XYZ file of C-alpha atoms in Angstrom:
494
model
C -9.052 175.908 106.722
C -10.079 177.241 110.094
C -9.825 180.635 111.949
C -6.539 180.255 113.454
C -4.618 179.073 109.713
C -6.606 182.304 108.174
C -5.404 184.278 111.095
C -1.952 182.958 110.828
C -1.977 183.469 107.248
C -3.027 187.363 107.338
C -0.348 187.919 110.377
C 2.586 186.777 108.196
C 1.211 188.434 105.382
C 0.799 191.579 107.413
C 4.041 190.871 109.304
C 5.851 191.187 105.769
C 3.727 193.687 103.817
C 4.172 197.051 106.380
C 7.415 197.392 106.526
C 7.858 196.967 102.842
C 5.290 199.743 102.312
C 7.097 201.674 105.271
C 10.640 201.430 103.377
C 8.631 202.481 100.233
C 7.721 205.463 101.719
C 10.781 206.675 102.667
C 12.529 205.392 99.376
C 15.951 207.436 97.940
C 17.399 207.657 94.429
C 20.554 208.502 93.399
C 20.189 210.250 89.412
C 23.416 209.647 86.804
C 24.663 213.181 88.073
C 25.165 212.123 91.331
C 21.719 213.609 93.066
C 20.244 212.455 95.552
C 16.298 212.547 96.037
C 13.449 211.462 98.022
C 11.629 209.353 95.537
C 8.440 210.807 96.162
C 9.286 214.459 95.801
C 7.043 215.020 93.263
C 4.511 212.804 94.209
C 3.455 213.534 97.959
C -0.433 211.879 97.439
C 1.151 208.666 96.552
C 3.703 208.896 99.604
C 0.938 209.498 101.522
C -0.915 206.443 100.410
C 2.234 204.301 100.881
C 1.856 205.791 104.263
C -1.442 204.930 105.220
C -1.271 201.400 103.815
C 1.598 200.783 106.012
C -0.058 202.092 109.214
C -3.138 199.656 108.557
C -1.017 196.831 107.659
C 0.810 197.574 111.167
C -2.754 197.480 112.519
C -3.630 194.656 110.961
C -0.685 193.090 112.338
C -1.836 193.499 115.883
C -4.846 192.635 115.338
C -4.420 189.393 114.474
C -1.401 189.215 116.887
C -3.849 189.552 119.532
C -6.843 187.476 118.039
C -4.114 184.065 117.808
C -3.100 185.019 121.554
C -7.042 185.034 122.667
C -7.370 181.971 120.833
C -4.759 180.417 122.466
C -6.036 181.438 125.729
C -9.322 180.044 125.299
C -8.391 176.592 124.185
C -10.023 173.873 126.491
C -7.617 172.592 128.948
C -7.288 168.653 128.897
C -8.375 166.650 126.111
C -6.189 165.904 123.026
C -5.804 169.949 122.099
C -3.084 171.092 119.148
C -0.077 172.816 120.867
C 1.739 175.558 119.905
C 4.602 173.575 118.284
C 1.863 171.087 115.951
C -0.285 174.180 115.205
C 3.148 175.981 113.924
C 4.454 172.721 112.375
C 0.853 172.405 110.576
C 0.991 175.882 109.049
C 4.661 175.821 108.472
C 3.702 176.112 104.361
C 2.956 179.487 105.229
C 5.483 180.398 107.709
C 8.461 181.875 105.910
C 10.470 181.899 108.789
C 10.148 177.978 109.217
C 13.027 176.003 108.277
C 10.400 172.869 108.081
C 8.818 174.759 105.259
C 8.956 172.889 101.722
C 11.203 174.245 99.061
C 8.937 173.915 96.622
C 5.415 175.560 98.552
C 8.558 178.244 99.308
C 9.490 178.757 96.095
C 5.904 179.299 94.497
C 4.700 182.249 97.470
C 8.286 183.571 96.690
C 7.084 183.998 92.930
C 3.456 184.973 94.158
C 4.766 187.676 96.025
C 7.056 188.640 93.526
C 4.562 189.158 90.932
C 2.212 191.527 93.558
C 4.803 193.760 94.409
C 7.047 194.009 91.506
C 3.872 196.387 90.367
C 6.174 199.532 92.543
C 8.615 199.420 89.878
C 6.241 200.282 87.069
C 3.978 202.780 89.355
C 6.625 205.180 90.829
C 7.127 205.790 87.163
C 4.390 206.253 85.992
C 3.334 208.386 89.697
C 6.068 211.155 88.101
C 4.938 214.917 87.497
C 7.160 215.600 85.423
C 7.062 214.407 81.764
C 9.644 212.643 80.348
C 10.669 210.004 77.607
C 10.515 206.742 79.106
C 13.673 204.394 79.181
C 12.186 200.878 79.757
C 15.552 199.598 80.965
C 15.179 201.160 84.170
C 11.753 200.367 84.043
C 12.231 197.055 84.099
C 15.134 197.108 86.791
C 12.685 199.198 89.120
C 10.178 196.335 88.405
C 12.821 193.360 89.129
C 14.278 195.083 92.252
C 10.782 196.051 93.684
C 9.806 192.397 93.281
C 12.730 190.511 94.565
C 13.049 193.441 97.809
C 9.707 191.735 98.877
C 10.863 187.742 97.698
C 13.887 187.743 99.525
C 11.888 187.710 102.716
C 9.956 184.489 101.490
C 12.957 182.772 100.064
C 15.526 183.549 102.684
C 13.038 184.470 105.806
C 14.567 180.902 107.742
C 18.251 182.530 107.185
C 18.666 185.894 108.246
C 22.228 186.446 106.719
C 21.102 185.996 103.338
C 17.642 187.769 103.679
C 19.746 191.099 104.902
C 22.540 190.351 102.015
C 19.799 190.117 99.457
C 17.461 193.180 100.065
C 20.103 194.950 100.328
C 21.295 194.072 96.884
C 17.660 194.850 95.414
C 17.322 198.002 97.661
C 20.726 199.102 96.210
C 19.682 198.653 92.734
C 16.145 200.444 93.292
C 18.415 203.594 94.828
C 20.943 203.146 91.825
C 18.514 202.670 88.870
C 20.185 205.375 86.636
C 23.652 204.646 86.857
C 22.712 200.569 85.890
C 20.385 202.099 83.079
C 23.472 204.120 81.918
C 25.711 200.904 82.465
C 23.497 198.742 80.397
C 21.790 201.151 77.797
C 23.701 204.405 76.691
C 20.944 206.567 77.794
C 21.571 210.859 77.580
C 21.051 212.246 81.372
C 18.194 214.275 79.890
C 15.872 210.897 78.801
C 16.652 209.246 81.817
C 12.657 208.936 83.316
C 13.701 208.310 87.305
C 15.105 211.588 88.784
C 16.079 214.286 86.400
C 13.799 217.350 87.341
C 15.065 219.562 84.648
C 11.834 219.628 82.231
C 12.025 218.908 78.565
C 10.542 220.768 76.187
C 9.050 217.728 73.547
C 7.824 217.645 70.164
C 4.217 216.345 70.260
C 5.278 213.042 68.463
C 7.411 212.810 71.241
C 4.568 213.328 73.728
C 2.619 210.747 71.892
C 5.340 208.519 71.760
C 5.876 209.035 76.082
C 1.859 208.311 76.278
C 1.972 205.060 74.635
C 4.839 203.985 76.792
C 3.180 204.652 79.892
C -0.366 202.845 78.240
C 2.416 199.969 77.440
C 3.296 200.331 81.338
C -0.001 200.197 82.257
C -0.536 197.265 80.849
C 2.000 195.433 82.302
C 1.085 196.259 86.003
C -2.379 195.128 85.252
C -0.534 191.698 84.183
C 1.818 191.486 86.895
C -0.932 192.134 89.300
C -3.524 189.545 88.139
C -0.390 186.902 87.486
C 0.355 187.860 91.158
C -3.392 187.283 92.523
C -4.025 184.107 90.212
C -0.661 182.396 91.907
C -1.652 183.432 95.360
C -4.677 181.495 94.838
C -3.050 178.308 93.678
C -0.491 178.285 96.197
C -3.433 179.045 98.889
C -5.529 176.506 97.254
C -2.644 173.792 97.392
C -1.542 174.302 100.667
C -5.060 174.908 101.605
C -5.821 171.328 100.413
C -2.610 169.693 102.464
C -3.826 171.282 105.492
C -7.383 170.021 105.770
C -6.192 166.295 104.575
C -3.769 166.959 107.691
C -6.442 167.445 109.828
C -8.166 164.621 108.711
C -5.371 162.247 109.743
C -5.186 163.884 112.968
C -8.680 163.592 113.831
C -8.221 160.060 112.990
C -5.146 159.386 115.120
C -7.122 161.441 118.037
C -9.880 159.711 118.025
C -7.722 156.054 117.572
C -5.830 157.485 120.647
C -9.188 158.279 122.792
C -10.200 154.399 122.357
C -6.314 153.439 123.959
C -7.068 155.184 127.176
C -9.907 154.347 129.557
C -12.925 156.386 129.727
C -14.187 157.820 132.922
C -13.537 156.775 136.309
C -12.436 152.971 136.834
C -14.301 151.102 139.747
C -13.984 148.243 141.158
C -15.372 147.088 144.382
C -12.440 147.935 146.818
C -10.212 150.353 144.154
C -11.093 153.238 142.033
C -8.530 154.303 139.425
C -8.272 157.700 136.686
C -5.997 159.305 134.413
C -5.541 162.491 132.454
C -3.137 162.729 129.846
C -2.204 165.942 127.856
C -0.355 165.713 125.305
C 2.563 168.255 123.595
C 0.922 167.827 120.035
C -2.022 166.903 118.346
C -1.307 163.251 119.232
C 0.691 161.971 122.408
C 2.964 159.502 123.236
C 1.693 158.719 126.913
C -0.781 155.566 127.696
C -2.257 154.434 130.667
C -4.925 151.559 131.529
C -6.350 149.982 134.145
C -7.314 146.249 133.822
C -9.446 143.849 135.416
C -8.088 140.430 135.812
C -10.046 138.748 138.452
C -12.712 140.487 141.435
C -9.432 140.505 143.724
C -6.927 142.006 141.004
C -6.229 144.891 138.716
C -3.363 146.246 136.516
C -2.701 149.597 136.335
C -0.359 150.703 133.800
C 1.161 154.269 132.419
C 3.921 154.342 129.648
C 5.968 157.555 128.166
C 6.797 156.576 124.556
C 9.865 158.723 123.846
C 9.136 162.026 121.746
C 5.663 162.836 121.064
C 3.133 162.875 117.531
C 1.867 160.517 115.650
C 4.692 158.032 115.653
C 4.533 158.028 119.529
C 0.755 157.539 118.997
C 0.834 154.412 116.808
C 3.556 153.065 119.233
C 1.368 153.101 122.224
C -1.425 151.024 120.647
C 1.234 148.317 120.153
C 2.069 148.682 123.734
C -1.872 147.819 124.335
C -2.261 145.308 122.264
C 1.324 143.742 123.573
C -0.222 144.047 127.450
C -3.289 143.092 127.566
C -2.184 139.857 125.431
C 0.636 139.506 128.157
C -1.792 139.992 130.717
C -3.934 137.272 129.996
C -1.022 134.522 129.684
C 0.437 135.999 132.613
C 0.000 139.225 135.099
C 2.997 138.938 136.536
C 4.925 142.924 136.403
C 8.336 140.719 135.575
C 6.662 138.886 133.035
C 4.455 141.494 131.182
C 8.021 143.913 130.961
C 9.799 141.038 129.306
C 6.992 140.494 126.425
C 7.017 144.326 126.177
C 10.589 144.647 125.445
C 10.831 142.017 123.503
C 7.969 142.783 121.397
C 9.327 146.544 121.203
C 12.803 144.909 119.995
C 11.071 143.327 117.196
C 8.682 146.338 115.518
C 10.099 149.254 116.734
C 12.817 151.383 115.540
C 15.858 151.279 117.406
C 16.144 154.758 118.636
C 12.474 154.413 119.983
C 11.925 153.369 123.582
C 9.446 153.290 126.113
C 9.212 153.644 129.969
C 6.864 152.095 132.102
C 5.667 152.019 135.407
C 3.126 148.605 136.344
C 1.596 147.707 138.995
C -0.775 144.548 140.165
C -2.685 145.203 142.906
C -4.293 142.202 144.894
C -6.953 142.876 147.102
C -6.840 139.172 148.723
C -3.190 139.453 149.179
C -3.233 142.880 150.271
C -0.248 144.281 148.247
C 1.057 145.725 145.262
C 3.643 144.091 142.914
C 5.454 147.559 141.285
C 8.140 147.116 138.703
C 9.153 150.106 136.455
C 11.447 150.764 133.382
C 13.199 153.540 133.238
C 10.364 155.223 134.364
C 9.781 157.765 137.737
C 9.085 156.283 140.847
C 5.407 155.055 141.335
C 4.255 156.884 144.980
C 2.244 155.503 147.483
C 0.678 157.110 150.081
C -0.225 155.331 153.729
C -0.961 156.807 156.933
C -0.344 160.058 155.774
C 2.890 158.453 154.752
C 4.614 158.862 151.251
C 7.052 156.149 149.996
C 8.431 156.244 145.995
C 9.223 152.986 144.986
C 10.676 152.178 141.626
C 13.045 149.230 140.554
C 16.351 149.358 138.917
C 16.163 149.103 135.026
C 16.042 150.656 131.621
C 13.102 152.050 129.414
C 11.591 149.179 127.052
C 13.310 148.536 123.597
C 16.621 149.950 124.779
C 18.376 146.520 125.598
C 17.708 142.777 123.498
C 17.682 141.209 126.922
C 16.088 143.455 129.656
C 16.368 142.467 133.412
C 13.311 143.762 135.338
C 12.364 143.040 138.867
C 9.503 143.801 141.041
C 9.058 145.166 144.304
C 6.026 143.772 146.862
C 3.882 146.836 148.854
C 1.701 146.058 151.212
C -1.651 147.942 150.932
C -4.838 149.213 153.009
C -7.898 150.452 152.755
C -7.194 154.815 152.687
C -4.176 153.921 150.747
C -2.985 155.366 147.355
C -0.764 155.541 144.100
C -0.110 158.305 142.172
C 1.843 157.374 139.194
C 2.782 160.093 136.683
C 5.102 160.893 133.231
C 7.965 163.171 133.184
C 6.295 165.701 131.826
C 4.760 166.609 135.013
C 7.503 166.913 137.219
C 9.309 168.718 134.277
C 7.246 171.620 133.312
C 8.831 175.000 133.965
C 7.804 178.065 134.402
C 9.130 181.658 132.955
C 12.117 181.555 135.181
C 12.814 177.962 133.466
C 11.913 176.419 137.252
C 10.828 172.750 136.864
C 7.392 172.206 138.683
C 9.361 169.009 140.524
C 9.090 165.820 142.701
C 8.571 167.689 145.830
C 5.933 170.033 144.754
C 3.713 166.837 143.313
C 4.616 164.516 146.626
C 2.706 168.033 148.829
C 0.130 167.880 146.636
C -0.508 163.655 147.037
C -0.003 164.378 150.382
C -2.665 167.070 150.570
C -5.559 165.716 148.455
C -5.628 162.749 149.938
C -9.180 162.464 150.671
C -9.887 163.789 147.205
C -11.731 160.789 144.554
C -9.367 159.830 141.810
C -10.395 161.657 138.982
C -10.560 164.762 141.122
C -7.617 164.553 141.956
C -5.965 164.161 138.603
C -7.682 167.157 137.501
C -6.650 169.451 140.464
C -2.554 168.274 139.577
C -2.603 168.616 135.974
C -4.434 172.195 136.563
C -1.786 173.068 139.334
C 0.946 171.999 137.306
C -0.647 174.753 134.531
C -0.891 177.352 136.697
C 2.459 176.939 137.642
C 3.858 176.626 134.413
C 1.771 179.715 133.569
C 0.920 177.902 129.913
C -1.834 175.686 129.119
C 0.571 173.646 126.885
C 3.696 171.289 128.028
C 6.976 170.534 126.336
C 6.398 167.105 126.617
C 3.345 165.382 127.293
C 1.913 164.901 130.603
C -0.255 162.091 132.274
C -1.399 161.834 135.861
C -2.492 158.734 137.232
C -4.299 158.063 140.891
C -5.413 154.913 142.423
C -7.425 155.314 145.728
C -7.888 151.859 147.804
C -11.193 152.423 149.383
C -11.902 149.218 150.349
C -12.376 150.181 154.194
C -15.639 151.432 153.086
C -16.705 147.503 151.913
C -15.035 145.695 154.788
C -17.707 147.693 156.987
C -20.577 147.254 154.973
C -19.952 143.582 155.237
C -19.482 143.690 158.842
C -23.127 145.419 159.473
């Protein structure tokens, strides 16, 4: 379990813990003749203490409020990261207010908790001044009521209706202890333990008798408090356990994922080529690849599985495996969109689809064959030119029968591609603005002498800063192709 899950794990805690001891302190009783009192009248140290407790666990709060936001903040930018959403989704056994959160992990930090605080029944009694005969009905309704105030918030923290219907119940019956005692148990006003300030004069049997039911009290608080701490430990241990076997498999899938996407800079001797992908959980959904079929001709490729995670992950090796088979039967963009729908038809579910943007560039021929799927336009930039060209057609998977077409570019030396996901163009800032077409077309149109790999950097940074978020909603991948084969041509000539 690392930092973070710790940290998340003491914020919750923290988050639910103060104002519990914050209520406590300002807790009311109502005795069976109707009075109402402070409940810590006679007991100002202990009010005190509730006091104090709360204040740190408010502190505390912050605290680790802050540290999660630092930790955030320093995150490195663009390799596969955990976002916001996976790092919540992987720590959702411990977030109460989860609705992903399992019953059954619910259930047992809803007992835990019960058992640790259901020891401010028993206490407040036996915190009283005054000396009294104790009446163990109302003990035990103090106990039950303290200990279910502080459950609700774990068993009904994902429905707030229910959360506010419930403490109120157990705050009612912590206020209203008497009158239940005297509903359940015929109990004289004078032996009631919880309010009654009128002092009793007692026999010393009776005093004895009063001692051994506070030892008897004692006794259970020391129970309920180690039962408490001995369950918090299982259920951290369990759920402990889940977590690093989750992290496990999503190192795994991460580092399956890094060997799908091409390392470094591509080069060839007229073309270089790079991508940067970051994706909206621990494992994306976007692929690209470039892919050398002959001195004269390359593939580049970029796909947006739809949603993101592992699912999305697995998916996209398929999609690698399924191309670079294609490619070597046939290059053709037609051709390799065909065998990747059909081959997505066959495996895939079918509410999973993919778009796709492909391109084969021939040097000798001095063009680019583009056809997409349901995918955003690829760009191309000439003579300080920019064209978007896309074809007509719908993601991969989505129809048995997919008709694809291409569309021919011709292409220079200076030239360029930027091909990207929708995750670019949709990021949105604080006013919900989407970062947009127009704002990614300036910025191929301005770094156009920058190399490939710099240049995917400086967009999927500008696209941050604009967002104002280090994370995306959906993944994003920027792709650049610079044609630099001008440089060649003249190397040849000398």
């Amino acid at each position: 379990m690392n930092t973070p899950s710790l940290l998340k794990i003491l914020n919750r805690f923290f988050k639910i813990a103060a104002p519990t001891f914050l209520l406590l302190t300002f807790s009311f009783e109502v005795s069976s003749t109707g009075e109402v009192s402070i409940l810590w009248r006679d007991a100002t140290l202990l009010a005190l203490t509730f006091t104090v407790i709360a204040a740190g666990m408010t502190l505390g709060w912050v605290y680790t409020s802050r540290r999660l936001r630092l930790l955030t903040r320093h995150e490195e930018g663009f390799s596969f990261t955990t976002s916001r959403k996976e790092r919540e989704q992987a720590t959702a056994p411990y977030n109460i207010f989860d609705k992903r959160m399992e019953p059954s992990v619910r259930r047992r930090m809803a007992l835990a908790v019960f058992l640790t605080f259901s020891i401010i029944g028993p206490i407040t009694v036996l915190m009283r001044s005054a000396l009294f005969p104790i009446q163990l009905t109302a003990v035990l309704i103090l106990t039950i009521s303290s200990g279910c105030m502080s459950a609700s918030f774990i068993l009904f923290g994902h429905k707030k209706f229910w959360l506010v219907v419930s403490f109120m119940l157990c705050l009612s019956a912590n206020i209203f202890v008497d009158p239940l005692t005297q509903m359940i148990v015929d109990v004289p006003p004078l032996q009631n333990p919880t309010l009654n300030s009128d002092r009793v004069v007692l026999t010393k049997q009776e005093i004895k008798d009063v001692r051994a039911q506070r030892t008897l009290i004692g006794v259970g608080v020391i129970v309920l408090l180690t039962s408490g701490y001995i369950m918090w430990l299982l259920v951290l241990n369990k759920e402990g356990a889940k977590r690093v076997r989750y992290q496990a498999e999503i190192q795994i899938a991460q580092n399956i994922q890094r060997t799908l996407l091409p390392s470094g800079v591509f080069k060839a001797s007229w073309c270089q080529a790079a991508g940067l992908t970051v994706p909206a959980t621990d494992v994306g959904g976007d692929y690209f690849d470039f892919i050398t079929i002959s001195d004269e001709q390359v593939a580049v490729v970029i796909a947006d599985v739809a949603g993101h995670g592992i699912g999305a992950g697995i998916l996209s090796a398929m999609i690698k495996s399924a191309l670079r088979s294609q490619i070597l039967h046939d290059p053709a963009p037609v051709a390799v969109l065909h065998n990747l729908n059909a081959t997505l038809r066959q495996v895939a579910e079918r509410k999973m689809f993919v778009t796709c943007a492909y391109v084969l560039l021939d040097w000798n021929e001095k063009n680019a064959r583009i056809a997409t799927a349901g995918h955003p336009p690829v760009i191309h930039r000439s003579n300080g030119t920019l064209q978007e060209v896309r074809t007509q057609s719908l993601g991969l998977g989505m129809q048995r029968q997919g008709m694809f077409s291409e569309v021919v570019v011709r292409i220079a030396a200076g030239d360029s591609l930027c091909m990207y996901t929708d995750g670019v163009t949709e990021a949105a800032n604080q006013s919900s603005e989407q970062f947009g077409i127009e704002r990614l077309m300036n910025l191929v149109s301005s770094n156009g002498a920058l190399a490939a790999d710099a240049f995917a950097t400086e967009t999927i940074q500008t696209v941050k800063e604009f967002a104002g978020k280090k994370e995306f909603k959906d993944d994003a991948t920027i792709v650049s192709v610079i044609l630099n084969g001008a440089k060649r041509s003249e190397e040849s000539t000398r």
